Short mmCIF file of C-alpha atoms in Angstrom, two decimals:
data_model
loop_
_atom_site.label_atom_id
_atom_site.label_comp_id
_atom_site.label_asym_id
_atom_site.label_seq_id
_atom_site.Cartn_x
_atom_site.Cartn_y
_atom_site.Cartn_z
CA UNK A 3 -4.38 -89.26 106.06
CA UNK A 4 -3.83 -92.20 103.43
CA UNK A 5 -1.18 -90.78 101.16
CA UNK A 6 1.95 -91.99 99.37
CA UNK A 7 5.68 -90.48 100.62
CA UNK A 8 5.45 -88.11 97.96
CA UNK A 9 1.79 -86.77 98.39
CA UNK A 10 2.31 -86.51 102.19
CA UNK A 11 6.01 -84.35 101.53
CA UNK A 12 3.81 -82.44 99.22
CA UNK A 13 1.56 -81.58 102.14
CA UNK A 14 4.22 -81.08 104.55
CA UNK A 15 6.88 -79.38 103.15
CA UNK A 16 5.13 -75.89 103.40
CA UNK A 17 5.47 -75.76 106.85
CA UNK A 18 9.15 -76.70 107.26
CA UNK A 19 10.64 -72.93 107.68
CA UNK A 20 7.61 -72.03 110.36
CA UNK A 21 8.12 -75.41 112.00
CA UNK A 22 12.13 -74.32 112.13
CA UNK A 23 11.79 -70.97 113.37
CA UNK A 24 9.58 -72.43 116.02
CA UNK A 25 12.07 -74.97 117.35
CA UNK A 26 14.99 -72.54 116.91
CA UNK A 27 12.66 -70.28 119.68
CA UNK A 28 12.41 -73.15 121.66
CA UNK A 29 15.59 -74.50 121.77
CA UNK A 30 17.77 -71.71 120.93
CA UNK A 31 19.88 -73.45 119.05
CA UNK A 32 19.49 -73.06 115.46
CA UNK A 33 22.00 -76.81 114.78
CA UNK A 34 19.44 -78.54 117.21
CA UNK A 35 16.41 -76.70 115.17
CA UNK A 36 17.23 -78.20 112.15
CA UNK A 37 17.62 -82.17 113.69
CA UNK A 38 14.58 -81.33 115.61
CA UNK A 39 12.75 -80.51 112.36
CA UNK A 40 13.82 -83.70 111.01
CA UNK A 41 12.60 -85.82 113.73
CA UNK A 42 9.43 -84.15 113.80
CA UNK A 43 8.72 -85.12 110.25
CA UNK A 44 9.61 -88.53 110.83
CA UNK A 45 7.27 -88.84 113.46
CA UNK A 46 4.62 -87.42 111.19
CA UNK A 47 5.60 -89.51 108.07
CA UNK A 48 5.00 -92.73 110.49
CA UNK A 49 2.15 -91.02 112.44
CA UNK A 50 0.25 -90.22 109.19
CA UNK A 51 -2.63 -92.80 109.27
CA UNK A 52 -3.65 -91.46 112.99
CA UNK A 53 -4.37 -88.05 111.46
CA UNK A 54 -7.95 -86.71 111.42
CA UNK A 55 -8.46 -83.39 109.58
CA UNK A 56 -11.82 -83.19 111.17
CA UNK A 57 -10.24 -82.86 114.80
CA UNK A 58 -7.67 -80.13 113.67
CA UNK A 59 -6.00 -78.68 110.74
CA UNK A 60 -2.47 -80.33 109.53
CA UNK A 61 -0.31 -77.10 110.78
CA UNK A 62 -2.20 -77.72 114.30
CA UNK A 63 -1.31 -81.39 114.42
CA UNK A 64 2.51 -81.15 112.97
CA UNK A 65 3.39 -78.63 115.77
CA UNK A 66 2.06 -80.92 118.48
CA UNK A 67 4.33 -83.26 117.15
CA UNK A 68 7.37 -80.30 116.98
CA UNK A 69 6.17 -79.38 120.85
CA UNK A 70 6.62 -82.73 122.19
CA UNK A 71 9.57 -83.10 120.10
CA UNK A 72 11.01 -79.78 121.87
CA UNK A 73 9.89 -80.23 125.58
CA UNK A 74 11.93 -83.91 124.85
CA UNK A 75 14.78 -82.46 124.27
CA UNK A 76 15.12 -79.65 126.90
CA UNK A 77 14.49 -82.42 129.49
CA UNK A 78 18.19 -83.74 128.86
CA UNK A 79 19.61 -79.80 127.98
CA UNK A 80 19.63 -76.69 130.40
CA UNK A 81 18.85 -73.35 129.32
CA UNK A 82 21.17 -71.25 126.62
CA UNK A 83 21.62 -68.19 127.66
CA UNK A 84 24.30 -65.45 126.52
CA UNK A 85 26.84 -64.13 128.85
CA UNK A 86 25.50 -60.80 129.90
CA UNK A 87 22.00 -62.91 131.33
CA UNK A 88 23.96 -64.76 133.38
CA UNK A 89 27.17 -63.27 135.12
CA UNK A 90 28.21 -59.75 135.84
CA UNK A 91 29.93 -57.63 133.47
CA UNK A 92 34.00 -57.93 133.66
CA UNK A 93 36.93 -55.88 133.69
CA UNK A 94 37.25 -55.28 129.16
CA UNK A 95 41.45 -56.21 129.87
CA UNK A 96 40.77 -58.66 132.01
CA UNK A 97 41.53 -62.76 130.95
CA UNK A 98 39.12 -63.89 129.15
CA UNK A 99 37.32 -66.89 130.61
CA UNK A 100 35.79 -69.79 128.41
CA UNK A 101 32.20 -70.81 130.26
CA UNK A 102 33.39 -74.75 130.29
CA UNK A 103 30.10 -76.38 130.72
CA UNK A 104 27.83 -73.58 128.94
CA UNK A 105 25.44 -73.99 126.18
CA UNK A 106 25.03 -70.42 124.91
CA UNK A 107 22.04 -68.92 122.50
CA UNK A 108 23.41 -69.19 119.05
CA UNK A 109 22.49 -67.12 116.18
CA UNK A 110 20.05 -68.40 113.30
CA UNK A 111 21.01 -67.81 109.83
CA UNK A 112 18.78 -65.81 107.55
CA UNK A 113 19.74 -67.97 104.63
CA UNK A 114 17.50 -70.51 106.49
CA UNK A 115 14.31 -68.77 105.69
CA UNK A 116 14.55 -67.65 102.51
CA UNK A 117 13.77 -70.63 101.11
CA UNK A 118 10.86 -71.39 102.75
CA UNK A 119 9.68 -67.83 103.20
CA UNK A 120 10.96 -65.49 100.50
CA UNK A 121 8.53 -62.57 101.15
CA UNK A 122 9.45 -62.15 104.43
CA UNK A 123 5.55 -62.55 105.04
CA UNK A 124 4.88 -65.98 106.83
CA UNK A 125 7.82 -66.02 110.03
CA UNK A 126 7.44 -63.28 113.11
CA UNK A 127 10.75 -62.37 111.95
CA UNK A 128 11.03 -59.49 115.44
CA UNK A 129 9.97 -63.01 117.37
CA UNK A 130 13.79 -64.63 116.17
CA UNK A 131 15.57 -61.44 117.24
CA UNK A 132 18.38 -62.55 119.66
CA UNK A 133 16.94 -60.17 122.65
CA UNK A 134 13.61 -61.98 122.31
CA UNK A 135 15.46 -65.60 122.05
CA UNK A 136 17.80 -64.39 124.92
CA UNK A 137 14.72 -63.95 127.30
CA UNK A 138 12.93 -67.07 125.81
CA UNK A 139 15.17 -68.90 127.86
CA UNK A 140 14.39 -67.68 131.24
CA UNK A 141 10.81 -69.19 130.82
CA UNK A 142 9.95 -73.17 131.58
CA UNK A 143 9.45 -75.29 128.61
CA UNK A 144 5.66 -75.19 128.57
CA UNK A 145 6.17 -71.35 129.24
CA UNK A 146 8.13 -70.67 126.25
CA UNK A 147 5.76 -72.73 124.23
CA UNK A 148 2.32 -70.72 125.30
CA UNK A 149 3.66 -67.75 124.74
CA UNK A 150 4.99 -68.57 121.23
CA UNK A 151 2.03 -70.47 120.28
CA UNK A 152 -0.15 -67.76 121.31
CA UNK A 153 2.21 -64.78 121.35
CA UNK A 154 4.01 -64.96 118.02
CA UNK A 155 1.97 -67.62 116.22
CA UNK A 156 -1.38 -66.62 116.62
CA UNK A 157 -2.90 -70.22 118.14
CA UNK A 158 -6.20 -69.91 119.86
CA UNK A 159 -5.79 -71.15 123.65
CA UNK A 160 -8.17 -74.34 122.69
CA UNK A 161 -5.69 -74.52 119.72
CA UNK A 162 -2.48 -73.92 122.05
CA UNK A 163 -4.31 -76.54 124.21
CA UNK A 164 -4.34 -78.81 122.09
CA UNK A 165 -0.79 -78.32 120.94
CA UNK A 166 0.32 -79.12 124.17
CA UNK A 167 -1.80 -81.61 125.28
CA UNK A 168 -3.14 -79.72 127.98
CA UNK A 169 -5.89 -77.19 128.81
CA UNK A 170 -6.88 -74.05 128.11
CA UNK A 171 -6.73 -73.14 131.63
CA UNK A 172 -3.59 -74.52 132.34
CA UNK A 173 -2.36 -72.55 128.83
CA UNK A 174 -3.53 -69.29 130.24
CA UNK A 175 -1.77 -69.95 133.52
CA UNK A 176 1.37 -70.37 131.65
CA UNK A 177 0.85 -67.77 129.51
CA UNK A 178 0.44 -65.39 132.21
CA UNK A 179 3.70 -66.48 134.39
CA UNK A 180 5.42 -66.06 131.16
CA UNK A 181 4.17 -62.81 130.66
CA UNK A 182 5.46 -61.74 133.97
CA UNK A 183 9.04 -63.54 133.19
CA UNK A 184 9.26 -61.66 130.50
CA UNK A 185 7.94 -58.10 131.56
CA UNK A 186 11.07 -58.98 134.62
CA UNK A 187 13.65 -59.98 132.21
CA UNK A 188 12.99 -56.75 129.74
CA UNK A 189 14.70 -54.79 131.83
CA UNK A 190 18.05 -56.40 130.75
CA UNK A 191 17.07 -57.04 127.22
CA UNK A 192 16.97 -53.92 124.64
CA UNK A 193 13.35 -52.91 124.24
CA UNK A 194 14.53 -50.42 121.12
CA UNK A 195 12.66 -49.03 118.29
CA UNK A 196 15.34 -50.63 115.22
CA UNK A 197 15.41 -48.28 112.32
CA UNK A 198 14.45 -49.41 108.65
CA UNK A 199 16.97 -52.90 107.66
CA UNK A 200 18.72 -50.52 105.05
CA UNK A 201 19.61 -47.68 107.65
CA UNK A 202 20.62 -50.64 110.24
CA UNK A 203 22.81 -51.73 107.09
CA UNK A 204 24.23 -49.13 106.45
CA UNK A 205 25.13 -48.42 110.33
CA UNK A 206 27.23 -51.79 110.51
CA UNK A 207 29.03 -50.71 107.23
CA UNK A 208 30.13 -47.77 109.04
CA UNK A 209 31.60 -50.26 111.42
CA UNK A 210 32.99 -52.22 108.84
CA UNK A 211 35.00 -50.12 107.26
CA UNK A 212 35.79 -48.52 111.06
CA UNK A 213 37.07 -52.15 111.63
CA UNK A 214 38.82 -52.55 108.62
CA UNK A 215 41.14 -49.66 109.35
CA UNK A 216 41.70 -50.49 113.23
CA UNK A 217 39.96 -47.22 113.73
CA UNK A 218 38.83 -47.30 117.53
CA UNK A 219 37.35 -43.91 117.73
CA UNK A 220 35.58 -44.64 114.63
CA UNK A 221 33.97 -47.47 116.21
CA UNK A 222 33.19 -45.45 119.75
CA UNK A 223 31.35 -43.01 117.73
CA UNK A 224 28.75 -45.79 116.00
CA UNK A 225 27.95 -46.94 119.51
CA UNK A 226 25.14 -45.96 122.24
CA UNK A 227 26.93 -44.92 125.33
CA UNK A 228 25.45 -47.99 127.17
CA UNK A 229 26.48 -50.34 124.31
CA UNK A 230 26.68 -54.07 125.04
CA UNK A 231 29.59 -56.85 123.84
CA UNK A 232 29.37 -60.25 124.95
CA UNK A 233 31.18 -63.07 123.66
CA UNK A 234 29.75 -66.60 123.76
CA UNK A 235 31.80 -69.11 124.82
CA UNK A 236 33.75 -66.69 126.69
CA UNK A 237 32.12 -65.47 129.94
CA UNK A 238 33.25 -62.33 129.63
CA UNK A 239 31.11 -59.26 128.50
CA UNK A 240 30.83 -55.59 129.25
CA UNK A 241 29.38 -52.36 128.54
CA UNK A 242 29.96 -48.95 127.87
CA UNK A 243 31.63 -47.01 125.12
CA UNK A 244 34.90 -46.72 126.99
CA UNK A 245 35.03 -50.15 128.10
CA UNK A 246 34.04 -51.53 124.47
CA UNK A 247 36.91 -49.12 122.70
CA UNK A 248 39.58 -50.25 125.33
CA UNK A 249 38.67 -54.22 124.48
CA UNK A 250 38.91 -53.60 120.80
CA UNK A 251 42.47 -51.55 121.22
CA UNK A 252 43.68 -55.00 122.48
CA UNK A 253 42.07 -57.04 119.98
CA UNK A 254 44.03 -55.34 116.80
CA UNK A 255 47.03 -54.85 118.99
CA UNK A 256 46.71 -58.83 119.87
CA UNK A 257 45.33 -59.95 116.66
CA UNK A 258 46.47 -57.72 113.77
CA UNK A 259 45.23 -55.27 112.09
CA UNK A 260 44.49 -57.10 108.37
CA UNK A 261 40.94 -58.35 108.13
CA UNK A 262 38.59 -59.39 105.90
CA UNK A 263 34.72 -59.02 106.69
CA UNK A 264 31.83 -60.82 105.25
CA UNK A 265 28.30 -59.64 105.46
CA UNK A 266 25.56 -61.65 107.06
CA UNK A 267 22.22 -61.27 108.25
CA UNK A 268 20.30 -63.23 111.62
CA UNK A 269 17.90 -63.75 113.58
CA UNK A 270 15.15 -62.03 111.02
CA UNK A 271 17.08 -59.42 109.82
CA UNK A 272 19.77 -58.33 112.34
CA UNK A 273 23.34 -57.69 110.54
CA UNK A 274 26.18 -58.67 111.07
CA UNK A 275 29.77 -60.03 109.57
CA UNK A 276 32.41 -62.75 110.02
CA UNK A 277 35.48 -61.74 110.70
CA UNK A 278 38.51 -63.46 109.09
CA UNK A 279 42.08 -62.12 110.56
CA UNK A 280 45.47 -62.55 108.28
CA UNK A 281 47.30 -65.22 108.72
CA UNK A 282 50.41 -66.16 105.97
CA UNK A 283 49.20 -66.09 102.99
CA UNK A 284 45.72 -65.92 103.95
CA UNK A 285 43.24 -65.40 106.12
CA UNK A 286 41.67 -67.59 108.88
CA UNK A 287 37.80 -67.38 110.61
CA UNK A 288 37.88 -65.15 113.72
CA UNK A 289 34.47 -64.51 114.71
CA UNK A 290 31.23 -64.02 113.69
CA UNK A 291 29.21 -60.71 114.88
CA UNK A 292 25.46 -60.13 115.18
CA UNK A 293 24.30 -56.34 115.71
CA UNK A 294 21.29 -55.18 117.80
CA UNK A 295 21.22 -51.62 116.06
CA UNK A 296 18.62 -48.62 117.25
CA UNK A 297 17.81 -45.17 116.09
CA UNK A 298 21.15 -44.28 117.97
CA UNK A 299 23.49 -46.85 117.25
CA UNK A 300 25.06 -49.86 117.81
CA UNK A 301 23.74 -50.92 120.73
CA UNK A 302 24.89 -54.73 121.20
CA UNK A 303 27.33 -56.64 119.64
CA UNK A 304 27.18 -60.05 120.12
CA UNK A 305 30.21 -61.72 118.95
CA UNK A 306 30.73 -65.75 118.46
CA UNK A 307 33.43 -67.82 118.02
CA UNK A 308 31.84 -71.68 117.89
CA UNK A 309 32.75 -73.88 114.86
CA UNK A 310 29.28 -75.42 115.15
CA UNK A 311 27.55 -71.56 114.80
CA UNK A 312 30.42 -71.03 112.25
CA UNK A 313 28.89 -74.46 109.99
CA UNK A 314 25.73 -73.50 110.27
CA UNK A 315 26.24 -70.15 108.97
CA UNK A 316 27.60 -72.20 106.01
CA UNK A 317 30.93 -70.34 106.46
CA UNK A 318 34.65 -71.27 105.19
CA UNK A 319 37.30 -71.55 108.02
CA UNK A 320 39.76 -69.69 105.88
CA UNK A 321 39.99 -67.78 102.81
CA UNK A 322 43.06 -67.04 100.53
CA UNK A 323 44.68 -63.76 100.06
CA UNK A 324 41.73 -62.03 97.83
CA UNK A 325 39.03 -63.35 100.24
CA UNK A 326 38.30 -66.64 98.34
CA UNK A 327 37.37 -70.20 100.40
CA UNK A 328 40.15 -72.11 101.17
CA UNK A 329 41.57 -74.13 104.02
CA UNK A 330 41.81 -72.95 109.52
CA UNK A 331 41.29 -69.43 114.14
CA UNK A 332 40.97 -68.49 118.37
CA UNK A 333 40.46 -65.25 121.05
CA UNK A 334 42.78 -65.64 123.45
CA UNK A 335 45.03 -63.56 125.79
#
């Protein structure tokens, strides 16, 4: 490839919001996604000469590069989980406990696609789903990248092969141990059927306004009886409609009950809000909350309170009095 900085970023650039939704998968992190990115197209910028279209097409060649970019950095970093895939569910007034040396899943923003992919029509937006990322990270490294490469992507195994510098037998045994992982781990994850995005909307506006007016029993009755809340960093989660209503009685009786909520969407389309909580004249970032939402109900809440998730949502640590950005937030008990 003999081509000036500006022809080769011309070339490129069109695959920067697959290439980030890939590494987001693999790392489940979407702050390390975005360095990740980076890197890789450094490595391409000064790779550039080696390339020979003849041998594979560009997209084929810049995710090798991404892959071995990825399996680097999950050599130094363990596995991100979120809470309810690792311990066992808690006591919903019990302390809550911070995981000290955990690196949970985080959320990726929406905003971070619809740049690069305004149709909706290029990303495996079901493949960024936090249930899906959540079990990504009970496969190996090389597992996790067959079975996105193949899975979600669409690769050939020669092409997958290729990818990963290996072969295509070696790609189908990973593939199928992943499989397996995956089929074992489903049984905690929520295999749901997720109503249109504009009924799932509208469900979490429900809560909303439930939340706005500390109305427990409004909440209870927008939730499956087997709902899920976890909160990454804390270890803490639990489940049932009970135990969920009892947890959120303490959190306006510890917290207050003046909020201000502000829509987002994740993790291809799942919604959510951040939660600001008065405080003075203002009010001050809380949490942010990502909903897994089926035909009947809220089903998971996944609630995080991590000021590098928080940046990358792009979100203000305080507002003033009529919900305007403006300069401060922690669960404890």
């Amino acid at each position: 490839m003999t081509t000036g900085e500006e022809g080769f970023d011309r070339l490129v650039e069109p695959f920067r919001t697959e290439l980030l939704a890939y590494c987001y998968r693999m790392l489940g992190s979407a702050h390390d996604a975005e360095d990740l990115v980076q890197d890789t197209y450094l490595r391409a910028w000064r790779a550039r000469e080696q390339y020979d279209e003849t041998r594979s097409s560009l997209r084929t060649w810049l995710y090798r590069i991404a892959t071995n970019v990825c399996l680097t950095a999950l050599e130094a970093r363990g596995r991100r989980p979120l809470p309810a895939g690792t311990v066992a569910a808690g006591d919903p007034l019990g302390p809550l406990v911070r995981g000290e040396h955990a690196a949970w899943l985080q959320p990726f923003p929406d905003s971070a696609l619809a740049a690069g992919d305004p149709a909706g029509t290029v990303i495996n937006r079901s493949s960024l789903r936090l249930a899906f990322a959540a079990a990504l990270q009970h496969l190996s490294a090389r597992q996790r990248g067959a079975l996105i490469l193949r899975e979600v992507l669409g690769f050939s195994g020669a092409e997958t092969a290729q990818v990963l510098g290996t072969t295509v037998v070696s790609v189908n045994s990973s593939l199928q141990r992943a499989r397996s992982r995956m089929k074992e781990v489903g049984a905690r994850q929520e295999r749901v059927r997720e109503p249109a995005a504009a009924e799932q909307r509208a469900w979490v506006e429900r809560y909303m306004r439930a939340f706005e007016l500390s109305d427990v029993e409004g909440l209870k009755r927008l939730l499956t009886e087997d709902v899920i809340m976890e909160m990454p960093p804390m270890l803490n989660w639990f489940a049932g409609r009970g135990n969920y209503g009892l947890f959120m009685e303490w959190v306006f009786a510890a917290a207050g009950k003046d909020w201000f909520l502000q829509e987002v969407t994740a993790n291809g389309g799942q919604p959510g809000f951040a939660a600001y909580v008065r405080s003075g004249e203002g009010y001050v970032l809380h949490t942010l909350q990502i909903f897994t939402v089926t035909c009947a109900g809220i089903a998971r809440n996944s609630v995080f309170q991590d000021p590098e998730v928080f940046a990358t949502f792009g979100l203000p640590t305080s507002l003033d009095s009529h919900g305007r950005p403006w300069e401060s937030g922690t669960l404890s008990r």
